[in-house]
Amino acid sequence: MEVSESTHICPMCPEVRNAGPGVCPSCGMALEPETVTLEEEQGNPELEDMSRRFLVALVLTVPVFVIAMGGMVTGFHEFMPREWSRWLEFMFSTPVVLWAGWPFFVRGWQSVQSRHLNMFTLIALGTGVAYLYSVIAVLFPQWFPGSFRGRDGHVDLYFEASAVIITLVLMGQVLELRARGRTGEAIKSLLNLAPKTARRLTPCGHERDVPLDQLKTGDTLRVRPGEKIPVDGVILEGASNIDESMMSGEPLPVSRSPGDEVIGATVNGTGSLLIEARKVGADTLLAHIVQMVAQAQRSRAPVQKLVDRVAGYFVPAVVLASVVTFVAWATLGPAPAMAYAMINAVAVLIIACPCALGLATPMSIMVASGRGAQAGVLFRNAEAIEALRDTDTVILDKTGTLTEGRPAVENVRALGAHTESDVLLLAASVEKASEHPLAEALVAAADRAGVVAGQVTDFKSHTGKGVSGTVRGIEVVAGNPAMLEAIGLTSGQFGADVGSEMSRGHTVVYVVAGGQPAGVIAISDPLRPSSHAAVRALNEEGMRVVMLTGDSESTAQAVARQLGIDEVIAEVLPEEKADRVRRLQGEGRRVAMAGDGINDAPALATADVGIAMGTGTDVAIESAGVTLMGGDPEGIVRAIRLSRETMRNIRQNLFFAFAYNGIGVPLAAGVLFPWFGILLSPMIAAAAMSFSSVSVISNALRLNRVRL
């Protein structure tokens, strides 16, 4: 599968979008494809262009540097007359500045036109001044007064400074573009999961290999043993064990047979399958995952707002600092004062790097989103990453989150004149119209027992309580204690052994026929294998863990004891779950809510961070900021750890960027010269500036190695 998108976006300014490649009018950086593709032949035109310019600049800059440094060696000008060396520097440096460095001047001019001064404004201004000064000094040396001349009476040239600066900045751009390219590796690894072709059956029964983008909903596809399933669909013929670990995280293959749904990019086992394509192209689960990761990578964290405000004043402040530096050296500096003034003013312009500041947050977010996808954790946006870092309370829904969400009937007890079959028939008849997981368990148990459910009329679903209807002329009610209370009955009327079922963690469904107790059905929902480890890890992370469920207090407490959860909120109606979240928030808690059902959606949306189990409903997933692909509760721990590491990484990047500029600009201005006689060469400033952005990106890439 290939996801192709022509829209290009700026990594620093995600609001900037363009129909094709170009540069950002705000920061001057090259735009990137909004969605990563597998089209390797397309390459990276920006990287190729910058690499070519860098190689040419490097070849021409070396002789310029050698000549300039040679002039400082005694006797050099006896070997090469000064006039020759000055013209050679001019000849070699001109292509470097005017061709290799031309993109920087274009972007610098664009920044002035758009009134968004940026890194390229400073580079163009600094190198342009140094180069133009040197050209005038070569062509019209008589124009310069004594304050511009050295002890030998000549005007110093700075061709080597402008050429070396351009070369170093180009090298930094090449390294930066390569590093930025690595941030899309996570998405590429997801895209690589899908096969490139599918084997489609023609109307006459022939099999033909076709590209995935030619498939349509309803196509019949053949999947041979060991092949990847091309799209989301349903099995028409055949049975096999399918490796779904790329989606669920479960290492063991799962058995699939006719009528079962299959997911694209999962691996077929030993059986041959015929499947009907149900979701193709951008509608597949894999495509949705890729899109979610891409959106998260381009989103902006709340902390970025502060950075944006600082960056807005950064370049004007640097230009002002450069002017102040020039004036101070021109009036107070030693001879030749004007030469010192110019070179230090240029150094101030060159060393400042707003790019490092701008990249500090988005690069970390991009890498973290990709790393999360590899670990089965999908962040909807950067805000979810930042909010999860501050979370101190985790609310866990029981059914489908801590349990597998596949309840099964464990025991049926009939009362009065009713038999177990009667109880199953009555319960299955009213429950078959319900979409609740318990209803599915009851209907399935009736089918296994050979009990045929009857027709139901006057069906009503009582949210959070149960269902009712008329079966064979008898009014039937099936539900929990809240349902019994609504019709004037109590659980005590159903026998003393009900409590023992609850103490084992079973959910009890009370069946009432004609207003009288008819029976009790005990339903179990096995705990997920990783639930114990997840709760233990959350406690170790310092989280307050709360289990929230609509189940009875006795059943909830039994499950909580098994998992080591101390705080339980039971017998909560769906509409009350969001209120419980708000109560905890009112205590000053930062709340994450994990759930999987439609009834969890309001609470997921209310929480500071909603965490949806990927095995749950679409409504729950759409309401959450984080989705756990395999439905594994340990994914909650992985998400929290990743969010903390990401925000720590962002703080490191911001500290480096602020510290670099806070120290670099004064050094370039020459604050150490009065005491130590130390000046920062513009060439060293250029090297430091180039590597500052690379350092920020390299630090962000460390998130790929975070252990979750």
mmCIF file of C-alpha atoms in Angstrom, residues 52-263:
data_model
loop_
_atom_site.group_PDB
_atom_site.id
_atom_site.type_symbol
_atom_site.label_atom_id
_atom_site.label_comp_id
_atom_site.label_asym_id
_atom_site.label_seq_id
_atom_site.Cartn_x
_atom_site.Cartn_y
_atom_site.Cartn_z
ATOM 1 C CA ARG A 52 25.699 19.254 -4.892
ATOM 2 C CA ARG A 53 26.181 22.851 -3.762
ATOM 3 C CA PHE A 54 28.107 21.709 -0.688
ATOM 4 C CA LEU A 55 30.577 19.614 -2.708
ATOM 5 C CA VAL A 56 31.259 22.463 -5.153
ATOM 6 C CA ALA A 57 31.621 24.941 -2.289
ATOM 7 C CA LEU A 58 34.008 22.629 -0.442
ATOM 8 C CA VAL A 59 36.292 22.217 -3.466
ATOM 9 C CA LEU A 60 36.467 25.981 -4.074
ATOM 10 C CA THR A 61 36.668 27.027 -0.425
ATOM 11 C CA VAL A 62 39.766 24.962 0.380
ATOM 12 C CA PRO A 63 42.124 27.071 -1.787
ATOM 13 C CA VAL A 64 40.525 30.286 -0.485
ATOM 14 C CA PHE A 65 41.156 29.174 3.084
ATOM 15 C CA VAL A 66 44.730 28.051 2.316
ATOM 16 C CA ILE A 67 45.588 31.361 0.648
ATOM 17 C CA ALA A 68 44.027 33.391 3.461
ATOM 18 C CA MET A 69 45.805 31.422 6.176
ATOM 19 C CA GLY A 70 49.063 31.426 4.171
ATOM 20 C CA GLY A 71 49.073 35.206 4.241
ATOM 21 C CA MET A 72 49.656 34.977 7.995
ATOM 22 C CA VAL A 73 52.877 32.994 7.459
ATOM 23 C CA THR A 74 56.109 34.959 7.162
ATOM 24 C CA GLY A 75 57.485 34.869 3.632
ATOM 25 C CA PHE A 76 54.245 33.628 2.021
ATOM 26 C CA HIS A 77 53.843 36.749 -0.087
ATOM 27 C CA GLU A 78 57.328 36.306 -1.446
ATOM 28 C CA PHE A 79 56.059 33.070 -2.943
ATOM 29 C CA MET A 80 52.659 34.512 -3.926
ATOM 30 C CA PRO A 81 52.430 38.300 -4.339
ATOM 31 C CA ARG A 82 49.660 39.920 -2.331
ATOM 32 C CA GLU A 83 47.845 41.171 -5.436
ATOM 33 C CA TRP A 84 47.734 37.644 -6.839
ATOM 34 C CA SER A 85 46.411 36.167 -3.609
ATOM 35 C CA ARG A 86 43.704 38.829 -3.308
ATOM 36 C CA TRP A 87 42.439 38.198 -6.837
ATOM 37 C CA LEU A 88 42.617 34.394 -6.411
ATOM 38 C CA GLU A 89 40.546 34.626 -3.236
ATOM 39 C CA PHE A 90 38.036 36.749 -5.138
ATOM 40 C CA MET A 91 37.873 34.283 -8.060
ATOM 41 C CA PHE A 92 37.451 31.158 -5.933
ATOM 42 C CA SER A 93 35.042 32.614 -3.378
ATOM 43 C CA THR A 94 32.672 34.261 -5.857
ATOM 44 C CA PRO A 95 31.076 30.990 -7.142
ATOM 45 C CA VAL A 96 30.815 29.776 -3.542
ATOM 46 C CA VAL A 97 28.915 32.854 -2.403
ATOM 47 C CA LEU A 98 26.909 33.694 -5.521
ATOM 48 C CA TRP A 99 26.068 30.138 -6.683
ATOM 49 C CA ALA A 100 26.477 27.659 -3.830
ATOM 50 C CA GLY A 101 25.068 30.106 -1.297
ATOM 51 C CA TRP A 102 22.437 31.617 -3.619
ATOM 52 C CA PRO A 103 19.463 29.762 -1.971
ATOM 53 C CA PHE A 104 20.337 31.440 1.326
ATOM 54 C CA PHE A 105 20.207 34.900 -0.243
ATOM 55 C CA VAL A 106 16.897 34.087 -1.946
ATOM 56 C CA ARG A 107 15.378 32.871 1.315
ATOM 57 C CA GLY A 108 16.849 35.830 3.190
ATOM 58 C CA TRP A 109 15.257 38.278 0.716
ATOM 59 C CA GLN A 110 11.943 36.393 0.925
ATOM 60 C CA SER A 111 12.032 36.713 4.697
ATOM 61 C CA VAL A 112 12.406 40.493 4.388
ATOM 62 C CA GLN A 113 9.550 40.660 1.895
ATOM 63 C CA SER A 114 7.265 38.557 4.085
ATOM 64 C CA ARG A 115 8.434 40.372 7.263
ATOM 65 C CA HIS A 116 9.281 37.015 8.861
ATOM 66 C CA LEU A 117 12.965 37.365 9.621
ATOM 67 C CA ASN A 118 14.695 34.034 10.158
ATOM 68 C CA MET A 119 18.004 32.174 10.115
ATOM 69 C CA PHE A 120 18.524 32.852 6.433
ATOM 70 C CA THR A 121 18.101 36.582 7.016
ATOM 71 C CA LEU A 122 21.109 36.468 9.327
ATOM 72 C CA ILE A 123 23.185 34.220 7.036
ATOM 73 C CA ALA A 124 22.501 36.340 3.954
ATOM 74 C CA LEU A 125 23.206 39.557 5.820
ATOM 75 C CA GLY A 126 26.408 38.299 7.457
ATOM 76 C CA THR A 127 28.005 36.591 4.457
ATOM 77 C CA GLY A 128 26.773 39.266 2.063
ATOM 78 C CA VAL A 129 28.371 42.056 4.092
ATOM 79 C CA ALA A 130 31.682 40.164 4.418
ATOM 80 C CA TYR A 131 31.774 39.329 0.697
ATOM 81 C CA LEU A 132 30.744 42.786 -0.523
ATOM 82 C CA TYR A 133 33.262 44.450 1.831
ATOM 83 C CA SER A 134 36.013 42.225 0.445
ATOM 84 C CA VAL A 135 35.044 42.844 -3.197
ATOM 85 C CA ILE A 136 35.198 46.628 -2.676
ATOM 86 C CA ALA A 137 38.532 46.224 -0.904
ATOM 87 C CA VAL A 138 39.928 44.376 -3.941
ATOM 88 C CA LEU A 139 38.499 46.658 -6.617
ATOM 89 C CA PHE A 140 38.659 50.043 -4.861
ATOM 90 C CA PRO A 141 41.172 49.851 -1.969
ATOM 91 C CA GLN A 142 41.683 53.606 -2.145
ATOM 92 C CA TRP A 143 38.189 54.190 -0.792
ATOM 93 C CA PHE A 144 39.134 52.903 2.687
ATOM 94 C CA PRO A 145 40.506 55.270 5.367
ATOM 95 C CA GLY A 146 43.268 54.327 7.789
ATOM 96 C CA SER A 147 40.881 53.013 10.437
ATOM 97 C CA PHE A 148 40.075 50.122 8.066
ATOM 98 C CA ARG A 149 43.727 49.240 7.359
ATOM 99 C CA GLY A 150 46.081 46.930 9.210
ATOM 100 C CA ARG A 151 49.661 47.584 10.292
ATOM 101 C CA ASP A 152 50.900 46.752 6.798
ATOM 102 C CA GLY A 153 48.639 49.403 5.291
ATOM 103 C CA HIS A 154 46.373 46.957 3.485
ATOM 104 C CA VAL A 155 42.632 46.456 3.924
ATOM 105 C CA ASP A 156 41.932 42.988 5.326
ATOM 106 C CA LEU A 157 39.796 40.670 3.184
ATOM 107 C CA TYR A 158 37.107 38.320 4.458
ATOM 108 C CA PHE A 159 36.534 36.167 1.388
ATOM 109 C CA GLU A 160 37.564 33.098 3.380
ATOM 110 C CA ALA A 161 35.035 33.967 6.102
ATOM 111 C CA SER A 162 32.108 34.261 3.665
ATOM 112 C CA ALA A 163 33.161 31.138 1.708
ATOM 113 C CA VAL A 164 33.772 29.003 4.792
ATOM 114 C CA ILE A 165 30.523 30.189 6.378
ATOM 115 C CA ILE A 166 28.542 29.267 3.247
ATOM 116 C CA THR A 167 30.260 25.864 3.081
ATOM 117 C CA LEU A 168 29.660 25.089 6.742
ATOM 118 C CA VAL A 169 26.026 26.172 6.561
ATOM 119 C CA LEU A 170 25.549 23.990 3.478
ATOM 120 C CA MET A 171 27.081 21.065 5.341
ATOM 121 C CA GLY A 172 24.728 21.736 8.231
ATOM 122 C CA GLN A 173 21.778 21.806 5.838
ATOM 123 C CA VAL A 174 22.803 18.464 4.333
ATOM 124 C CA LEU A 175 23.156 16.851 7.756
ATOM 125 C CA GLU A 176 19.902 18.389 8.921
ATOM 126 C CA LEU A 177 17.959 17.224 5.864
ATOM 127 C CA ARG A 178 19.319 13.703 6.282
ATOM 128 C CA ALA A 179 18.397 13.682 9.966
ATOM 129 C CA ARG A 180 14.940 15.079 9.267
ATOM 130 C CA GLY A 181 14.435 12.355 6.683
ATOM 131 C CA ARG A 182 14.935 9.743 9.390
ATOM 132 C CA THR A 183 11.890 11.028 11.282
ATOM 133 C CA GLY A 184 9.664 9.407 8.642
ATOM 134 C CA GLU A 185 11.170 5.940 9.072
ATOM 135 C CA ALA A 186 8.419 4.860 11.459
ATOM 136 C CA ILE A 187 5.720 5.612 8.907
ATOM 137 C CA LYS A 188 7.723 3.926 6.175
ATOM 138 C CA SER A 189 8.016 0.823 8.331
ATOM 139 C CA LEU A 190 4.218 0.815 8.688
ATOM 140 C CA LEU A 191 3.748 1.247 4.949
ATOM 141 C CA ASN A 192 6.142 -1.606 4.302
ATOM 142 C CA LEU A 193 3.862 -3.940 6.223
ATOM 143 C CA ALA A 194 1.380 -4.077 3.356
ATOM 144 C CA PRO A 195 1.971 -6.119 0.197
ATOM 145 C CA LYS A 196 2.352 -4.306 -3.107
ATOM 146 C CA THR A 197 -0.113 -6.488 -5.044
ATOM 147 C CA ALA A 198 -3.155 -8.678 -4.494
ATOM 148 C CA ARG A 199 -4.412 -11.813 -6.275
ATOM 149 C CA ARG A 200 -7.914 -10.930 -7.544
ATOM 150 C CA LEU A 201 -10.400 -13.435 -8.933
ATOM 151 C CA THR A 202 -11.965 -12.499 -12.242
ATOM 152 C CA PRO A 203 -15.677 -13.177 -12.954
ATOM 153 C CA CYS A 204 -14.654 -16.295 -14.911
ATOM 154 C CA GLY A 205 -12.637 -17.624 -11.965
ATOM 155 C CA HIS A 206 -9.123 -16.778 -13.105
ATOM 156 C CA GLU A 207 -6.601 -15.303 -10.649
ATOM 157 C CA ARG A 208 -4.693 -12.183 -11.614
ATOM 158 C CA ASP A 209 -2.124 -10.136 -9.656
ATOM 159 C CA VAL A 210 -3.099 -6.450 -9.529
ATOM 160 C CA PRO A 211 -1.684 -3.410 -7.677
ATOM 161 C CA LEU A 212 -3.468 -2.569 -4.445
ATOM 162 C CA ASP A 213 -4.671 0.790 -5.737
ATOM 163 C CA GLN A 214 -6.791 -1.057 -8.343
ATOM 164 C CA LEU A 215 -8.810 -2.998 -5.773
ATOM 165 C CA LYS A 216 -12.456 -2.159 -5.128
ATOM 166 C CA THR A 217 -14.835 -2.981 -2.326
ATOM 167 C CA GLY A 218 -16.473 -6.331 -3.033
ATOM 168 C CA ASP A 219 -13.527 -7.841 -4.941
ATOM 169 C CA THR A 220 -12.783 -11.478 -4.198
ATOM 170 C CA LEU A 221 -9.149 -12.114 -3.378
ATOM 171 C CA ARG A 222 -7.051 -15.240 -2.993
ATOM 172 C CA VAL A 223 -4.528 -15.308 -0.126
ATOM 173 C CA ARG A 224 -2.128 -18.231 -0.223
ATOM 174 C CA PRO A 225 -0.296 -19.705 2.784
ATOM 175 C CA GLY A 226 2.431 -17.413 4.092
ATOM 176 C CA GLU A 227 1.203 -14.353 2.188
ATOM 177 C CA LYS A 228 0.139 -11.027 3.656
ATOM 178 C CA ILE A 229 -3.548 -10.214 3.560
ATOM 179 C CA PRO A 230 -3.791 -7.213 1.208
ATOM 180 C CA VAL A 231 -6.858 -5.359 2.556
ATOM 181 C CA ASP A 232 -9.434 -5.456 5.318
ATOM 182 C CA GLY A 233 -12.116 -8.000 4.512
ATOM 183 C CA VAL A 234 -14.087 -11.062 5.527
ATOM 184 C CA ILE A 235 -13.284 -14.719 4.855
ATOM 185 C CA LEU A 236 -15.547 -16.365 2.275
ATOM 186 C CA GLU A 237 -13.824 -19.737 2.058
ATOM 187 C CA GLY A 238 -11.044 -21.528 3.926
ATOM 188 C CA ALA A 239 -9.620 -21.422 7.428
ATOM 189 C CA SER A 240 -6.198 -20.545 8.764
ATOM 190 C CA ASN A 241 -4.196 -19.262 11.690
ATOM 191 C CA ILE A 242 -3.347 -15.600 11.085
ATOM 192 C CA ASP A 243 -0.484 -13.663 12.620
ATOM 193 C CA GLU A 244 -2.078 -10.400 13.797
ATOM 194 C CA SER A 245 0.837 -9.347 16.001
ATOM 195 C CA MET A 246 1.459 -6.175 13.959
ATOM 196 C CA MET A 247 -1.970 -4.930 15.099
ATOM 197 C CA SER A 248 -2.682 -6.682 18.382
ATOM 198 C CA GLY A 249 0.787 -7.236 19.755
ATOM 199 C CA GLU A 250 -0.174 -10.831 20.562
ATOM 200 C CA PRO A 251 2.612 -13.198 19.439
ATOM 201 C CA LEU A 252 0.360 -16.245 18.930
ATOM 202 C CA PRO A 253 -1.584 -16.577 15.655
ATOM 203 C CA VAL A 254 -5.385 -16.530 15.920
ATOM 204 C CA SER A 255 -7.727 -18.954 14.212
ATOM 205 C CA ARG A 256 -9.946 -17.480 11.500
ATOM 206 C CA SER A 257 -12.699 -19.203 9.495
ATOM 207 C CA PRO A 258 -15.510 -18.242 7.061
ATOM 208 C CA GLY A 259 -17.416 -15.194 8.258
ATOM 209 C CA ASP A 260 -14.503 -13.851 10.345
ATOM 210 C CA GLU A 261 -13.018 -10.456 9.607
ATOM 211 C CA VAL A 262 -9.360 -10.122 8.647
ATOM 212 C CA ILE A 263 -7.068 -7.091 8.699
#
